[in-house]
PDB file of C-alpha atoms in Angstrom:
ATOM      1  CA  UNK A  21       5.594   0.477  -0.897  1.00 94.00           C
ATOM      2  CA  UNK A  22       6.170  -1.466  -3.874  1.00 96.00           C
ATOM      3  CA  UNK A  23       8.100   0.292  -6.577  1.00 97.00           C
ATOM      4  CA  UNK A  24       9.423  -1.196 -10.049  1.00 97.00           C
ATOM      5  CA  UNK A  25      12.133  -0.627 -12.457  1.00 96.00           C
ATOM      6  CA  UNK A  26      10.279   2.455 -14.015  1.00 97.00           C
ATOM      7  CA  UNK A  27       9.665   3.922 -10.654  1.00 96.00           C
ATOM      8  CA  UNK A  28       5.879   3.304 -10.519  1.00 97.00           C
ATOM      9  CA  UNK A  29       4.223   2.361  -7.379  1.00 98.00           C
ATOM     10  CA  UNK A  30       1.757  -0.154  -7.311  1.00 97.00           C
ATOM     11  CA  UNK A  31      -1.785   0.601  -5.530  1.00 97.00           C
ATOM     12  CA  UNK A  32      -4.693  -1.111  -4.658  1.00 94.00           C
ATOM     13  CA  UNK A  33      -8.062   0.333  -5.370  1.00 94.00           C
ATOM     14  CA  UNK A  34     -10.145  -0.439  -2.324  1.00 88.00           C
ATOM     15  CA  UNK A  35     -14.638   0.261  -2.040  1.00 87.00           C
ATOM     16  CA  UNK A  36     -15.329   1.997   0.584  1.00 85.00           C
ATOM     17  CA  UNK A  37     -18.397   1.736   2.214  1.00 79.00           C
ATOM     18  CA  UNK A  38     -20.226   4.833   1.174  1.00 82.00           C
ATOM     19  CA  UNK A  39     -19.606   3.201  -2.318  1.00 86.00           C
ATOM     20  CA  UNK A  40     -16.696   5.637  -3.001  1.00 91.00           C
ATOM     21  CA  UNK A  41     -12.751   4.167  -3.221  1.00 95.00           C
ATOM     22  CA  UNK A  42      -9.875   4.901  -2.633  1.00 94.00           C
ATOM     23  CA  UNK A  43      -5.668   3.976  -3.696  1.00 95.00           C
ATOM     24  CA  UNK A  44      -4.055   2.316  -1.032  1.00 93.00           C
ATOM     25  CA  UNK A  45      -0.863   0.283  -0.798  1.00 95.00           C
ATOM     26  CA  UNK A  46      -0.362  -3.090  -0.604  1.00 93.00           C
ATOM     27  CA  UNK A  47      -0.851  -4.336   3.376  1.00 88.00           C
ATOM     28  CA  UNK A  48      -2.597  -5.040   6.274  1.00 83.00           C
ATOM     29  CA  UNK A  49      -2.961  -6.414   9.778  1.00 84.00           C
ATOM     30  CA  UNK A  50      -0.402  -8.014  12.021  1.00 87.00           C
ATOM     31  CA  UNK A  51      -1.550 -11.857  13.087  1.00 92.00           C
ATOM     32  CA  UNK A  52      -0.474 -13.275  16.069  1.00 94.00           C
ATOM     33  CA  UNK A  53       3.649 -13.449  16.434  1.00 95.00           C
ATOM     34  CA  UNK A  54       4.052 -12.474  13.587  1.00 95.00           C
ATOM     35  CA  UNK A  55       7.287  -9.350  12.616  1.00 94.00           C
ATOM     36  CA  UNK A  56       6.356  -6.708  10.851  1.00 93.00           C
ATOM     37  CA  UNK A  57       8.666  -8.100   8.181  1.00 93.00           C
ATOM     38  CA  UNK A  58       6.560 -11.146   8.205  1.00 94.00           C
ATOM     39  CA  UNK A  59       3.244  -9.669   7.834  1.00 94.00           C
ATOM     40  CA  UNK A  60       4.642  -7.309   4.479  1.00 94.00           C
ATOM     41  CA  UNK A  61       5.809 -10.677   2.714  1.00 94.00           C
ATOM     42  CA  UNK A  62       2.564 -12.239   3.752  1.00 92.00           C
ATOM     43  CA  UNK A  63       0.844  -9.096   2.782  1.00 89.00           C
ATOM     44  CA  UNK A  64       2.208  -8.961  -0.360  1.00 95.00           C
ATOM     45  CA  UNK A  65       2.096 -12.550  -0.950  1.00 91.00           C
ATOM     46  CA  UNK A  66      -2.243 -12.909  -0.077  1.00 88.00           C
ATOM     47  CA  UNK A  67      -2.686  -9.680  -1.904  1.00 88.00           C
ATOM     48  CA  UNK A  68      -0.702  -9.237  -5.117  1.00 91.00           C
ATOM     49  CA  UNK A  69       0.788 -12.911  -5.614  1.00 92.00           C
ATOM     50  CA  UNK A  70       4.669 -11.476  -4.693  1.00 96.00           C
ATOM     51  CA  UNK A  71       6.668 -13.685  -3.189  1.00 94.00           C
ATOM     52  CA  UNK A  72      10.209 -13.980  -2.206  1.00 92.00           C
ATOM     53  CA  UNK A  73      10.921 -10.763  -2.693  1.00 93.00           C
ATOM     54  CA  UNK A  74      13.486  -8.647  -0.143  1.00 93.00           C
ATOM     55  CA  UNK A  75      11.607  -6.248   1.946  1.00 95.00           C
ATOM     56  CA  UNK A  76      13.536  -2.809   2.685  1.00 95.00           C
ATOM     57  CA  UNK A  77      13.819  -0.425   5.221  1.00 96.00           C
ATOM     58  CA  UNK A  78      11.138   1.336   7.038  1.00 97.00           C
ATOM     59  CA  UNK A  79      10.387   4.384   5.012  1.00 97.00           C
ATOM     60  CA  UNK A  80       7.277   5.729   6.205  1.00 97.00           C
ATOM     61  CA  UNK A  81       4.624   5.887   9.252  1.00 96.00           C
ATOM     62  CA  UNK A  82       1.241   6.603  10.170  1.00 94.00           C
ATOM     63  CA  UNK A  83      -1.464   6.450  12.304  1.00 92.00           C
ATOM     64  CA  UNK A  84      -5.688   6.882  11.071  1.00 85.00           C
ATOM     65  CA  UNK A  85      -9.044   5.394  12.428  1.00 86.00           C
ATOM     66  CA  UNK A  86     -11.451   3.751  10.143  1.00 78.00           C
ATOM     67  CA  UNK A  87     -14.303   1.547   9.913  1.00 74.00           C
ATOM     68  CA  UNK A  88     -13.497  -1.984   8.600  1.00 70.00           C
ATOM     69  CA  UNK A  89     -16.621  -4.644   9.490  1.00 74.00           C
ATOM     70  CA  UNK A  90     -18.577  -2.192  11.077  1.00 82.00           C
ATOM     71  CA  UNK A  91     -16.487  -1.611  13.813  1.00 86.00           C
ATOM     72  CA  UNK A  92     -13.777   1.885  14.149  1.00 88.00           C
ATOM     73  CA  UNK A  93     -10.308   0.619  14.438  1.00 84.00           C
ATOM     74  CA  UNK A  94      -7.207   2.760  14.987  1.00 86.00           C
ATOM     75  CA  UNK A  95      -4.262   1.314  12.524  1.00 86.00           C
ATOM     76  CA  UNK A  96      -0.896   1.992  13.103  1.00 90.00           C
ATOM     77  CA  UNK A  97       0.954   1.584  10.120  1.00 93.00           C
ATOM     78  CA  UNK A  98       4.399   1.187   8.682  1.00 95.00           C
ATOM     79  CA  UNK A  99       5.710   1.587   5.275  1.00 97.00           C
ATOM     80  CA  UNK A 100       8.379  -0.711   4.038  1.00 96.00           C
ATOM     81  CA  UNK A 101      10.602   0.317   0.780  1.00 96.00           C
ATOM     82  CA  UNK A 102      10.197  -3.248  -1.922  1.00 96.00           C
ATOM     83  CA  UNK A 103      12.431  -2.724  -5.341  1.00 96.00           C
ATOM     84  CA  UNK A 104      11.325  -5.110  -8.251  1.00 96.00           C
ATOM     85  CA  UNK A 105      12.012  -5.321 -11.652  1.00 94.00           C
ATOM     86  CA  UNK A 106       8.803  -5.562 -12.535  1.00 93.00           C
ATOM     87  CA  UNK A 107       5.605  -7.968 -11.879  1.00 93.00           C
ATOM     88  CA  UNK A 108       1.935  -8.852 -12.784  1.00 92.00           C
ATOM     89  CA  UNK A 109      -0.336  -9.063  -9.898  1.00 89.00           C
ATOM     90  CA  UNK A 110      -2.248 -12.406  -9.270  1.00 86.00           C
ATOM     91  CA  UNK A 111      -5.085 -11.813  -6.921  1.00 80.00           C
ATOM     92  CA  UNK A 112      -5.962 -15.235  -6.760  1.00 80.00           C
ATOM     93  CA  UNK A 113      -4.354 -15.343  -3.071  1.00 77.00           C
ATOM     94  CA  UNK A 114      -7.050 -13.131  -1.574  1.00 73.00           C
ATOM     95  CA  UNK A 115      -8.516 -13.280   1.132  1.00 74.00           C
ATOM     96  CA  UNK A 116     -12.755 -13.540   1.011  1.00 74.00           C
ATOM     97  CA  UNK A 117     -13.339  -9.735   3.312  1.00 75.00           C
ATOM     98  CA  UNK A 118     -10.373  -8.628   0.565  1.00 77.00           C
ATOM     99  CA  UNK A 119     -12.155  -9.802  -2.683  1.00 71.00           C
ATOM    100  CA  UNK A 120     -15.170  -7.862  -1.269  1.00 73.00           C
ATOM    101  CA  UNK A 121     -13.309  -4.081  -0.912  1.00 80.00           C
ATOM    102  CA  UNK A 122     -10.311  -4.864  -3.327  1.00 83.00           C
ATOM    103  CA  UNK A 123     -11.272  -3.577  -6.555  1.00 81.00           C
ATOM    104  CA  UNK A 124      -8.049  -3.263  -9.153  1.00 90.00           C
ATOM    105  CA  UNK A 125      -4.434  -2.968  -9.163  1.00 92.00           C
ATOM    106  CA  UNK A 126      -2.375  -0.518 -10.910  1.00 96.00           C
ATOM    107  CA  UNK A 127       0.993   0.756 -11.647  1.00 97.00           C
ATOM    108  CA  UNK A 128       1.357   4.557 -10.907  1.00 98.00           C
ATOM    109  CA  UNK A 129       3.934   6.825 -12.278  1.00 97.00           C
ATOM    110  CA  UNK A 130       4.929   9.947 -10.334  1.00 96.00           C
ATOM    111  CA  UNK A 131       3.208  12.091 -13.283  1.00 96.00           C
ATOM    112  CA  UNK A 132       0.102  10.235 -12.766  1.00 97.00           C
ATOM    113  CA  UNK A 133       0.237  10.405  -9.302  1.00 97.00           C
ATOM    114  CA  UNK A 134       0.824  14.004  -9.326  1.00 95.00           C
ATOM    115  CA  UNK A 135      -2.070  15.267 -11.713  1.00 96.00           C
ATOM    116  CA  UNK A 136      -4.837  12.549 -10.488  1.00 97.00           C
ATOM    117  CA  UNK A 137      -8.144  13.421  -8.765  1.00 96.00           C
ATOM    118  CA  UNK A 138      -8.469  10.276  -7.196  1.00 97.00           C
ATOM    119  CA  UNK A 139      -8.480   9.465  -3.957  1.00 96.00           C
ATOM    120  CA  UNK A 140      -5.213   8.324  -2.277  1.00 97.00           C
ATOM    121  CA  UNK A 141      -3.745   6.840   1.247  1.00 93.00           C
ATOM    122  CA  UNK A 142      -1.877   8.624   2.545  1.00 94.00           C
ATOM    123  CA  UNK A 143      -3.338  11.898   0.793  1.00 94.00           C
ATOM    124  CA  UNK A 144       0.033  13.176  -0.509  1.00 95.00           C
ATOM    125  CA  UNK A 145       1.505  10.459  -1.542  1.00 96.00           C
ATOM    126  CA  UNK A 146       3.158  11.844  -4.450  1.00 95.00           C
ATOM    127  CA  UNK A 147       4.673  14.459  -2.477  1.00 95.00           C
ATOM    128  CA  UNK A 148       6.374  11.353  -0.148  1.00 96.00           C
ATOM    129  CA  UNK A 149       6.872   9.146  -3.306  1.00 96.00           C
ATOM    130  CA  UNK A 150       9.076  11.459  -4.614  1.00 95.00           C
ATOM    131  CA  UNK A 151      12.530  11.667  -2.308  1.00 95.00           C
ATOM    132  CA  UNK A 152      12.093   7.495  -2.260  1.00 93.00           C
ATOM    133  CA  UNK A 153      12.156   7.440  -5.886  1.00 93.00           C
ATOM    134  CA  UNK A 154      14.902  10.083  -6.771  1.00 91.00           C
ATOM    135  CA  UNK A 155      17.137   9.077  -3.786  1.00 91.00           C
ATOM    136  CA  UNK A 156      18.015   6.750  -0.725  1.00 94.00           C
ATOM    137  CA  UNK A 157      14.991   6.222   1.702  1.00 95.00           C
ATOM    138  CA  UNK A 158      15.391   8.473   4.919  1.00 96.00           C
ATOM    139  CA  UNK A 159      17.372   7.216   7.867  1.00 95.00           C
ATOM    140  CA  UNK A 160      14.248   6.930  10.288  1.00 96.00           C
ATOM    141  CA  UNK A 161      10.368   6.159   8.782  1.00 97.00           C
ATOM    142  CA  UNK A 162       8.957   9.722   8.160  1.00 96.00           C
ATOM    143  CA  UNK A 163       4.909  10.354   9.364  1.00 96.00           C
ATOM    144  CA  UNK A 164       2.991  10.792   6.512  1.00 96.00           C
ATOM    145  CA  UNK A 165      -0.098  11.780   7.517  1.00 89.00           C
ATOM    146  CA  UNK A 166      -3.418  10.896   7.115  1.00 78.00           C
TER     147      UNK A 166
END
């Protein structure tokens, strides 16, 4: 959960199959040994060009099923809390599969967020945005849903 000086968020707009989209977060799968820690840094390094950067506390958690490469997968996922001042994404790092479904990048405000149609994941993320912005992240990762 990448948030900058001005509170936005930074999402990814990802194609979904049915030719659709939808805003995700930055993030993905764990490789082999690697932390959780490890795979946001990498995460954020293959996907947005962000590097060196301090990754916070768990904020958030969830668990969905998808389809990714024709196959269902259950993810487990975890949210981490990163504070910048500000940056411009460089997708030059991407992975092939990612420069397939990876369509934009974008800086959301909360007011954006709030009165969009678009498509989002999680669903309400506005609605879990909000205490992270406005205060100190929770003391245990909350479930956010689907």
């Amino acid at each position: 959960m990448l948030l900058d000086r001005r509170d936005r968020v930074l999402l990814l707009k990802w194609r979904l199959a049915d030719g659709g989209h939808i805003w995700i977060t930055p993030g993905g799968g764990l490789d082999a040994g690697e932390s959780h820690l490890e795979a946001a840094q990498r995460e954020l390094w293959e996907e947005i060009g962000l590097a060196g950067v301090d990754v916070g506390p768990c904020v958030w958690r969830r668990e969905h099923v998808f389809r990714w490469g024709g196959r269902l997968l259950r993810q487990r996922e975890r949210f981490y809390l990163v504070r910048v001042s500000a940056h411009e994404v460089d997708r030059s790092f991407n992975l092939a599969d990612e420069r397939v479904v990876l369509e934009e990048a974008r800086w959301w405000s909360m007011v954006e967020l709030s009165e969009s149609t678009e498509r989002f994941s999680p669903e309400r993320i506005a609605l879990f945005l909000a205490p992270l912005v406005s205060g100190p992240p929770p003391s245990q990762p909350i479930d956010v849903g689907t």
